[in-house]
Coordinates of C-alpha atoms in Angstrom, one line a residue:
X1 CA 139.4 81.7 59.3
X2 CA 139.3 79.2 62.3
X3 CA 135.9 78.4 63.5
X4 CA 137.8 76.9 66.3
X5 CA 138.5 80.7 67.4
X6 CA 136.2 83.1 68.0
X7 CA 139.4 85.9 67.6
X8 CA 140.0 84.1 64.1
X9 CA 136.4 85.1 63.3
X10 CA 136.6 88.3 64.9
X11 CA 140.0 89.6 63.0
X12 CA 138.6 88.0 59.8
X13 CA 135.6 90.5 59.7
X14 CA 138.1 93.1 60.6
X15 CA 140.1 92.3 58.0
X16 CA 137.7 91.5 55.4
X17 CA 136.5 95.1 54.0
X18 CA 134.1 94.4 50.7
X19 CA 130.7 94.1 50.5
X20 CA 128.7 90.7 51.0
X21 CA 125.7 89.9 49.3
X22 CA 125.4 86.6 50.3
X23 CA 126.5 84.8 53.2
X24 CA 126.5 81.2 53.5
X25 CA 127.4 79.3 56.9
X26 CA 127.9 75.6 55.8
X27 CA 131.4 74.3 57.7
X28 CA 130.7 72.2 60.5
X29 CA 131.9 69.2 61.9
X30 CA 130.2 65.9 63.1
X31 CA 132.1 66.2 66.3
X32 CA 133.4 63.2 67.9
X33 CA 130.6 62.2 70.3
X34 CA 133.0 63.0 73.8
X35 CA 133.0 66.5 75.1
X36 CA 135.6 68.3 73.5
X37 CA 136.2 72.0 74.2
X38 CA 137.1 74.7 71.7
X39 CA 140.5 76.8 73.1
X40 CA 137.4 79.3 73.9
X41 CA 135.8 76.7 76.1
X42 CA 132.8 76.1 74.2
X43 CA 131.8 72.5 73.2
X44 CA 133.2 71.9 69.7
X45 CA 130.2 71.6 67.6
X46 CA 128.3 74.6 69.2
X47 CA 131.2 76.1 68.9
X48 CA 132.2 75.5 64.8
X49 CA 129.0 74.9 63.3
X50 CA 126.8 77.5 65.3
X51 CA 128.6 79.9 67.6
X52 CA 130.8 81.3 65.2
X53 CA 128.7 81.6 62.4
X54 CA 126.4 83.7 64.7
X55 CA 129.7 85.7 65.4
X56 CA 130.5 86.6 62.1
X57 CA 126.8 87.0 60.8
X58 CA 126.6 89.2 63.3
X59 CA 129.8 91.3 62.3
X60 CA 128.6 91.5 58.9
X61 CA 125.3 92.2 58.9
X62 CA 125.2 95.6 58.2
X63 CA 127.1 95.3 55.4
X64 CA 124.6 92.2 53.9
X65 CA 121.7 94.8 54.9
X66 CA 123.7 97.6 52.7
X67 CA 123.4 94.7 49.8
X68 CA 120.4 95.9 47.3
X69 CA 119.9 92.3 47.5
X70 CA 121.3 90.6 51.0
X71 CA 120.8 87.0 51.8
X72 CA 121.9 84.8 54.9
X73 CA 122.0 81.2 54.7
X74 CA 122.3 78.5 57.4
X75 CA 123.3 75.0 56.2
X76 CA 121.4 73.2 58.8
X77 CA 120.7 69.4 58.2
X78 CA 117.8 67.1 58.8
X79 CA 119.4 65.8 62.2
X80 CA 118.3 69.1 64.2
X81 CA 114.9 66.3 64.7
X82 CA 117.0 64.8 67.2
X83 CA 118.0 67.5 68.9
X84 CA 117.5 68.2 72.7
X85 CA 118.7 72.1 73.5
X86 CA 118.9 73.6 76.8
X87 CA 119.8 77.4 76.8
X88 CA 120.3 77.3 80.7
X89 CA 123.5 74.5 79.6
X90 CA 125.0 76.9 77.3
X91 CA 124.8 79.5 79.5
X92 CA 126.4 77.5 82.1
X93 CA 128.6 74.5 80.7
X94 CA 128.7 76.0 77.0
X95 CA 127.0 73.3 75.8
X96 CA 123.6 72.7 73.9
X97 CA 122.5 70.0 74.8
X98 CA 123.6 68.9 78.6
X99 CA 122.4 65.0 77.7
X100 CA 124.5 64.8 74.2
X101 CA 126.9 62.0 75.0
X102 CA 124.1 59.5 75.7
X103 CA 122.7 59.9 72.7
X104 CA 125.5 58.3 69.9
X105 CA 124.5 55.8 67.7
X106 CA 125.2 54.1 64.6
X107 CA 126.4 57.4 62.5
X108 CA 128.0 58.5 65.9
X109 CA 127.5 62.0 66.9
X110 CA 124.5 62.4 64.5
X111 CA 122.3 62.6 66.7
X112 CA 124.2 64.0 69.5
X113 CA 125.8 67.8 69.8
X114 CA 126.0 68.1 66.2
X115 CA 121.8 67.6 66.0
X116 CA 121.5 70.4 68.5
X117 CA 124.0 72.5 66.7
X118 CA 121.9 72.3 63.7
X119 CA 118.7 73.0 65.1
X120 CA 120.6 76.3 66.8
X121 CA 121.1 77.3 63.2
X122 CA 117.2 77.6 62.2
X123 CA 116.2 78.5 65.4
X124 CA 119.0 81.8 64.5
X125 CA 117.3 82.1 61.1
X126 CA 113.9 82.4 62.4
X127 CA 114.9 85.4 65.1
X128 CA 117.2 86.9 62.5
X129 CA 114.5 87.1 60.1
X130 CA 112.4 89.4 62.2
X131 CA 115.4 91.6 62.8
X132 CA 116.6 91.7 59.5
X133 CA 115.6 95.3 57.0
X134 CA 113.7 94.8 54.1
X135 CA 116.8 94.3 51.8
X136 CA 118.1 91.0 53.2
X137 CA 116.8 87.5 53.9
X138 CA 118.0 84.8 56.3
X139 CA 117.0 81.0 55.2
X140 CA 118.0 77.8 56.4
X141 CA 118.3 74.6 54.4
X142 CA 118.9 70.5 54.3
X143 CA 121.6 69.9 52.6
X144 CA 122.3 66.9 50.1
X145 CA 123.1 63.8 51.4
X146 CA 126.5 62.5 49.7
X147 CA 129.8 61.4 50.9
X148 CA 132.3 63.5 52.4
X149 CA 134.8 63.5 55.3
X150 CA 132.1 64.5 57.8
X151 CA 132.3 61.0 59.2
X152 CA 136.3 60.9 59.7
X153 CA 135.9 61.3 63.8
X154 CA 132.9 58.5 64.0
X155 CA 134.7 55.7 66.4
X156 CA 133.0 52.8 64.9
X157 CA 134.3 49.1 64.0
X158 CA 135.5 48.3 60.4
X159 CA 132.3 46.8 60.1
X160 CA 130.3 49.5 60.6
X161 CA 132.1 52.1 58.5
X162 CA 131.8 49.7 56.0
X163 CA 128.5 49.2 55.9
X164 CA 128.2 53.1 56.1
X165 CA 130.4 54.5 53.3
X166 CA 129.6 51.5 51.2
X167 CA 126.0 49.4 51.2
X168 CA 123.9 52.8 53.1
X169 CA 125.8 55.0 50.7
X170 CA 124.5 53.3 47.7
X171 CA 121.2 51.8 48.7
X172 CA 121.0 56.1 49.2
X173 CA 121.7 56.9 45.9
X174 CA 119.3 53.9 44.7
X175 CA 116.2 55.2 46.2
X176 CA 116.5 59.1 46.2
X177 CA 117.9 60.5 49.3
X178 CA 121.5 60.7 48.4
X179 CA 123.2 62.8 45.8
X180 CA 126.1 62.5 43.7
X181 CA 129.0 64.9 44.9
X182 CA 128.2 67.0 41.7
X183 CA 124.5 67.3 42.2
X184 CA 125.2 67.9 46.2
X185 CA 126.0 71.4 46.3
X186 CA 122.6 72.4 43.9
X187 CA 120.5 72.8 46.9
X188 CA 123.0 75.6 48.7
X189 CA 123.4 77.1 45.3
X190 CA 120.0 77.6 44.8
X191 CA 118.6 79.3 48.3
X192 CA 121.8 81.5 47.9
X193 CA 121.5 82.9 44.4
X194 CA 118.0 82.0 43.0
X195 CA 116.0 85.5 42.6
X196 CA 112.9 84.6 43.5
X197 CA 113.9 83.3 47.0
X198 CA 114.2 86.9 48.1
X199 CA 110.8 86.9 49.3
X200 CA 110.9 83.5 51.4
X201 CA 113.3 84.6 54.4
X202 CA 112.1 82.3 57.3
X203 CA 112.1 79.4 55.3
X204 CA 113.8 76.0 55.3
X205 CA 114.4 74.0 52.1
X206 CA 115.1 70.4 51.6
X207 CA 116.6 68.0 48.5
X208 CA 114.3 65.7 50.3
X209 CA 111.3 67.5 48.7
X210 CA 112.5 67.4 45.0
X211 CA 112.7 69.8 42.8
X212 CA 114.0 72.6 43.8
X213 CA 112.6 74.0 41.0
X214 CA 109.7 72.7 38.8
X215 CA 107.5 71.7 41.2
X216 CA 104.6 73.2 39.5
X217 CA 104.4 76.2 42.2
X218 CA 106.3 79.7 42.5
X219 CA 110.0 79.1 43.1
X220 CA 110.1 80.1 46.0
X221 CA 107.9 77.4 47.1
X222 CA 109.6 74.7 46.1
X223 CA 111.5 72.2 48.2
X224 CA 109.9 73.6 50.9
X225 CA 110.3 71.5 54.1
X226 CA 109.1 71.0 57.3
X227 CA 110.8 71.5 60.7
X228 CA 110.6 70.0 64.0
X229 CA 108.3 71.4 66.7
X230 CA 111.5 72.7 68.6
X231 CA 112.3 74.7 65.4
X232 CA 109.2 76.7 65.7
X233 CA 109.4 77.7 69.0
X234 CA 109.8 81.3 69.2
X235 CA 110.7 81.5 72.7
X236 CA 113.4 79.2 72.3
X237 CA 114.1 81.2 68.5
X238 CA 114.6 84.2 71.1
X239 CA 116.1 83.2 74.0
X240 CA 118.9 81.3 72.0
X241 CA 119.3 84.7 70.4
X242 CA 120.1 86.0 73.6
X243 CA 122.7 84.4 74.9
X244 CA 124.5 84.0 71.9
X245 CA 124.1 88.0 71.7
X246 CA 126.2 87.6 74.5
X247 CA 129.5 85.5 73.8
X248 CA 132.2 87.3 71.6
X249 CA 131.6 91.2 70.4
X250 CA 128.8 93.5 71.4
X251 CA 127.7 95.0 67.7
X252 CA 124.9 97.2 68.5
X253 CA 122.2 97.2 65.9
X254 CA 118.4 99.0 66.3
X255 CA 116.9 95.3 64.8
X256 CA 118.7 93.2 67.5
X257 CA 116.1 95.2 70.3
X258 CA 113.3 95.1 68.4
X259 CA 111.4 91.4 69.0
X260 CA 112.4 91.6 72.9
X261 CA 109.6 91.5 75.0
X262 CA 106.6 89.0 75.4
X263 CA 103.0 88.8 75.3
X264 CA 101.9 88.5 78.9
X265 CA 98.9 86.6 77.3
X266 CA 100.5 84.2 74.0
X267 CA 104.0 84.4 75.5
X268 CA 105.1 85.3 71.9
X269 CA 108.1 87.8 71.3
X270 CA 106.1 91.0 70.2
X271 CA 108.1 94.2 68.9
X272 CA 109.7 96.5 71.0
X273 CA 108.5 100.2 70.3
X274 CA 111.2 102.6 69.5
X275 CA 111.2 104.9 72.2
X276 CA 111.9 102.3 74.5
X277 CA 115.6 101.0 72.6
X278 CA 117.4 103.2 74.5
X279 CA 116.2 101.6 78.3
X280 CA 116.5 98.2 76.9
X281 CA 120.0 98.4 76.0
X282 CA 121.2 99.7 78.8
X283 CA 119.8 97.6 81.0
X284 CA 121.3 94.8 78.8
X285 CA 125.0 96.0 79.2
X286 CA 124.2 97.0 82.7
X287 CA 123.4 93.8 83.9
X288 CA 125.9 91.8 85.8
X289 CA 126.0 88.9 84.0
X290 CA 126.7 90.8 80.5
X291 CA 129.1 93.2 81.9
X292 CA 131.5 90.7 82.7
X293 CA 131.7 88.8 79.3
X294 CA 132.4 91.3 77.0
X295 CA 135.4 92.7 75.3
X296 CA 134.6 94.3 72.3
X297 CA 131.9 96.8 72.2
X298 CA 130.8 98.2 68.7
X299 CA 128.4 101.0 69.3
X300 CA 128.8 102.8 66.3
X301 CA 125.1 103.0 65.9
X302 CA 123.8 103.1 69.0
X303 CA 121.5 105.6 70.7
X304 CA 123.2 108.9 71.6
X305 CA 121.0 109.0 74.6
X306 CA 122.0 105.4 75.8
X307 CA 125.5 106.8 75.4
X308 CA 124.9 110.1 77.8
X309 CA 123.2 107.8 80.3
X310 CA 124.7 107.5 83.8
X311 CA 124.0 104.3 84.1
X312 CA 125.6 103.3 80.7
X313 CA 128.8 105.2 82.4
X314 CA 128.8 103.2 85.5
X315 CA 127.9 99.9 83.7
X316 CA 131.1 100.7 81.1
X317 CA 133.8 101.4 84.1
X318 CA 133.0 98.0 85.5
X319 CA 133.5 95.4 82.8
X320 CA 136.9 93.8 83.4
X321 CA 137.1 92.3 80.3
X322 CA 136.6 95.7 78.0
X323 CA 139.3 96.0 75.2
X324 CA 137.8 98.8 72.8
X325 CA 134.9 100.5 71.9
X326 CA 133.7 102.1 68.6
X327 CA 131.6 104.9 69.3
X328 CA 129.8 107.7 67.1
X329 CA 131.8 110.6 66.3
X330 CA 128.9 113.1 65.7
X331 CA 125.6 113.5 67.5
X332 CA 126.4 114.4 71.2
X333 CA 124.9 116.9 73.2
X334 CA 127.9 118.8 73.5
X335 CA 131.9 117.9 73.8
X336 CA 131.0 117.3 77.4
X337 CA 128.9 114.9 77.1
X338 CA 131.0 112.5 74.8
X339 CA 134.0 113.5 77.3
X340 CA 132.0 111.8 80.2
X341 CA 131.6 108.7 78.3
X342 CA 134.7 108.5 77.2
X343 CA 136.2 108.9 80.7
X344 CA 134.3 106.4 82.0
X345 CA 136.1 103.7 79.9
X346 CA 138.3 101.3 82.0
X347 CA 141.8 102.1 82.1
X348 CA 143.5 101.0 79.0
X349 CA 140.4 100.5 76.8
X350 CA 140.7 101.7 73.5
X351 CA 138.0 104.5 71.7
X352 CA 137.5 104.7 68.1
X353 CA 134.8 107.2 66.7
X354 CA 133.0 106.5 63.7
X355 CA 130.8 108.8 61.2
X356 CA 131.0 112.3 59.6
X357 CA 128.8 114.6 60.3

């Protein structure tokens, strides 16, 4: 799979039919510090180390909610402090952070796109978590610090690379806060796999905060960490959630409408009540700008009455862009009904029903 591609993560879900129990989203790169585009458009780190993760968590969710035991974790890092995200500059230059260039330094990109990326990752956690059933978790952690080849595309004198992978690297390992390659991976390991961590979804662990276990509290409470002020933000958490809803596939899920509205008073994201899933997606597909971006619509699951709505029908006939739709095979008012939504698919889009009755 080719975070690069949005279609390599797409056909890998496709492809990929077994159940997951866990799923971990650690690749990333440090990016070079210059604005380089992805063959999809999008700035490369929010691109590899957040976009497509979204993507395929996304595309597999129901299968990690079908897990007696489901777990999502988000390799963040420590960086996302630095981070300065703007949802209007993905939306518009598919970017996260519009300013990302000016802010290189010694460990190049650090502090640049690949901070914001990171940051994207737990603020994704945090809205995931109040979509996610009971079953799964989502978590989000700091991982070790240890040498790898994340540094490869840092542009900096011999000098400095020197004094990075050599006299930083080891001062690190003298005073704490890095890790041998063999004791790096310990903190992924244990968010993913350790029982007791099935009741902390939200959370966001750290090596920083030794031990991960030990500490003299529950489990699940230790390595706890801290995260910036950004991070807690639930109207960033949500409206990040948006618009990444809206790059890729369309997988229609009840959880994804649930935390949509606000408080008129806090200006928190309060549930959505049931009866009122059915308006709400529509007038998400039905407005312009969404109309236009997508090509894959999975809608396996989705409200019959959405489905039968003349709206939805209208919306559906004008996106360009539409390839195929999965639709559910059972549930219709009648065989007239799911005949007017199925010819109000643009010419040449493909329909696949799913279900038994």
């Amino acid at each position: 799979m080719d975070l690069n591609s949005l279609e390599s993560v797409r056909n890998f879900a496709k492809t990929y039919t077994g159940p997951v129990d866990v799923l971990v989203n650690n690749a990333a790169t440090l990016g070079s510090g210059e604005l380089r585009r992805t063959g999809d458009g999008f700035e490369e780190c929010l691109q590899v180390n957040y976009l497509s993760g979204f993507l395929l968590t996304s595309l597999l969710l129901d299968r990690v909610e079908q897990s007696a035991a489901g777990r999502i974790v988000h390799v963040s890092a420590k960086a996302h402090e630095w981070a300065n995200i703007s949802v209007q500059a993905m939306v518009s230059e598919k970017v996260l952070g519009p300013d990302f260039v000016s802010r290189q330094g010694m460990m190049g990109n650090l502090g640049g796109s690949y901070a914001d990326s990171k940051l994207a990752q737990i603020l994704f956690s945090a809205a995931l978590t109040r979509r996610l059933k009971p079953s799964a978790v989502s978590m989000s952690l700091h991982p070790a610090i240890t040498q790898t080849e994340l540094l490869r595309d840092v542009k900096d004198s011999a000098m400095v690379k020197f004094l990075q992978e050599q006299v930083l690297q080891r001062i690190g390992r003298v005073v704490g806060f890095m890790q041998t390659k063999e004791d790096a991976p310990k903190t992924q390991v244990h968010v993913a796999t350790h029982p007791a961590l099935q009741k902390a979804g939200g959370r966001y662990y750290s090596p920083i905060y030794p031990p991960l276990v030990g500490c003299g509290k529950a489990a699940e409470d230790c390595a706890v960490s801290e995260v910036s002020d950004a991070a807690l933000d639930v109207s960033l958490q949500e409206d990040l959630f948006k618009v990444g809803r809206t790059f890729g596939d369309f997988v229609y899920n009840d959880n994804l409408f649930q935390w949509e509205s606000r408080s008129s008073y806090t200006g928190r994201a309060r549930p959505t009540p049931k009866t009122s899933l059915t308006s709400r997606l529509t007038r998400f597909l039905t407005s312009q700008f969404h109309s236009s971006i997508f090509a894959h619509l999975d809608l396996g699951t989705a409200p019959i009455e959405t489905l039968q709505d003349r709206k939805f029908h209208k919306a559906i006939t004008k996106m360009p862009r539409l390839e195929d739709v999965v639709f559910p095979q059972h549930g219709w008012a009648g065989q007239a009904e799911r005949t007017k939504f199925l010819s109000a698919l643009p010419p040449g889009a493909s329909a696949w029903g799913r279900g038994r009755p």
